[in-house]
Coordinates of C-alpha atoms in Angstrom, one line a residue:
M519 CA 153.7 139.1 37.5
K520 CA 151.7 136.3 35.9
C521 CA 153.1 132.9 36.2
R522 CA 153.1 130.7 33.1
A523 CA 152.8 127.0 33.9
V524 CA 153.0 123.8 31.9
F525 CA 151.7 120.4 32.9
V526 CA 153.8 117.2 32.8
A527 CA 151.9 113.9 32.9
S528 CA 153.9 111.4 34.8
L529 CA 154.2 107.6 34.6
V530 CA 153.8 107.4 38.4
G531 CA 150.3 108.6 38.6
F532 CA 150.5 112.4 39.2
L533 CA 150.4 115.6 37.3
A534 CA 153.0 118.3 38.0
F535 CA 152.5 121.9 37.2
T536 CA 155.9 123.4 36.6
R537 CA 156.8 127.1 36.5
L538 CA 158.5 128.5 33.4
A539 CA 160.1 131.5 34.9
A540 CA 163.4 132.6 36.4
Q541 CA 163.0 130.2 39.3
P542 CA 161.7 127.0 37.7
G543 CA 160.1 124.4 40.0
I544 CA 156.9 122.5 40.7
V545 CA 154.1 124.9 41.5
A546 CA 151.5 122.2 42.4
R547 CA 151.1 118.5 42.3
F548 CA 147.8 116.7 41.5
D549 CA 147.6 113.0 42.3
L550 CA 145.7 110.6 40.0
T551 CA 144.2 107.2 40.7
S552 CA 146.0 105.7 37.8
S553 CA 149.3 103.9 38.3
P554 CA 152.0 102.6 36.0
T555 CA 150.2 99.3 35.9
T556 CA 147.0 100.7 34.6
A557 CA 146.1 102.4 31.3
R558 CA 147.9 105.6 30.3
T559 CA 146.4 108.9 31.4
D560 CA 145.7 111.3 28.6
A561 CA 145.2 115.1 28.8
V562 CA 143.8 117.8 26.6
F563 CA 143.9 121.6 27.3
L564 CA 140.7 123.7 26.8
P565 CA 142.1 127.1 25.9
S566 CA 138.9 129.0 26.1
S567 CA 138.5 128.2 29.9
N568 CA 142.1 127.4 30.9
L569 CA 140.9 124.0 32.0
L570 CA 142.7 120.7 31.6
A571 CA 140.7 117.5 31.0
L572 CA 142.4 114.3 32.2
S573 CA 141.5 110.7 31.7
D574 CA 141.8 108.6 34.9
P575 CA 141.2 105.0 33.7
A576 CA 141.5 103.3 37.1
A577 CA 138.8 105.5 38.6
R578 CA 136.7 105.5 35.4
K579 CA 136.6 109.3 35.5
I580 CA 137.4 112.4 33.5
L581 CA 138.9 115.0 35.7
I582 CA 138.6 118.7 35.0
V583 CA 141.4 120.7 36.5
D584 CA 142.0 124.4 36.5
S585 CA 145.4 124.8 34.7
R586 CA 146.2 128.0 36.6
T587 CA 145.8 126.6 40.1
A588 CA 145.9 122.8 39.8
V589 CA 142.6 122.6 41.6
L590 CA 140.1 119.9 40.7
V591 CA 137.0 121.7 39.3
R592 CA 134.9 118.7 38.3
S593 CA 135.0 114.9 38.3
I594 CA 132.9 113.1 35.6
A595 CA 132.1 109.4 36.0
V596 CA 132.1 107.5 32.7
S597 CA 130.8 104.0 31.9
A598 CA 134.2 102.5 31.1
A599 CA 137.9 103.3 31.6
P600 CA 138.6 106.5 29.6
G601 CA 141.5 106.5 27.2
A602 CA 142.5 109.0 24.6
L603 CA 140.9 112.5 24.7
A604 CA 140.4 114.9 21.8
L605 CA 138.9 118.4 21.5
S606 CA 136.8 119.5 18.5
P607 CA 138.3 122.3 16.4
D608 CA 135.7 124.8 17.7
G609 CA 136.5 123.7 21.3
G610 CA 132.8 122.9 22.0
T611 CA 133.1 119.1 22.3
L612 CA 135.4 116.8 24.3
A613 CA 135.6 113.3 22.8
V614 CA 136.5 110.5 25.2
L615 CA 137.5 107.0 24.0
L616 CA 135.8 104.5 26.3
L617 CA 138.2 101.5 26.5
S618 CA 136.7 98.0 26.2
T619 CA 133.4 99.4 24.8
N620 CA 134.5 100.4 21.3
S621 CA 132.7 103.7 21.8
V622 CA 133.4 107.4 22.1
A623 CA 131.6 109.7 24.6
L624 CA 131.0 113.2 23.4
F625 CA 130.7 115.9 26.1
E626 CA 129.8 119.6 25.7
T627 CA 132.7 121.6 27.1
A628 CA 130.4 124.4 28.3
G629 CA 128.9 122.4 31.2
F630 CA 130.5 118.9 30.6
T631 CA 127.2 117.3 29.9
L632 CA 127.1 114.1 27.9
R633 CA 125.9 114.8 24.4
A634 CA 126.1 111.3 22.9
T635 CA 127.9 108.0 23.1
V636 CA 128.8 106.7 19.6
S637 CA 129.9 103.1 18.7
V638 CA 133.0 103.1 16.6
L639 CA 132.5 99.6 15.2
G640 CA 128.8 99.1 14.6
D641 CA 127.2 95.7 14.3
K642 CA 129.2 92.5 13.7
E643 CA 128.0 92.3 10.2
E644 CA 129.3 95.8 9.5
R645 CA 132.7 95.0 10.9
G646 CA 133.2 92.1 8.5
F647 CA 134.3 89.6 11.2
D648 CA 132.8 87.6 14.0
G649 CA 133.9 89.9 16.8
Y650 CA 137.0 88.1 18.0

């Protein structure tokens, strides 16, 4: 019998995979570097590969976890603490907000290679204020 699982992001720095079956309970626990005193961890599910992308701001990493086994598949270092994550409608691009840099990193989900880093504010003149 195939076990359906759901992830639950916790405020205490871990991810719990919980069984949704006759005998509910924690299937696996995945500890994160982040703690309640750091930026919030975000997560996005990649349905085509059953992977889960997690932002780990304290470690400045994006963690790719197999959602079926709770095993870390890949750890991607980024230039600043990652914040919000979003998946493109076609599932081919993972967008990662890089906190404190006013930029978004775009990764191809096929191999998690960095496609581009895009500034979301532009030059000071374009913003219409002096940057404070």
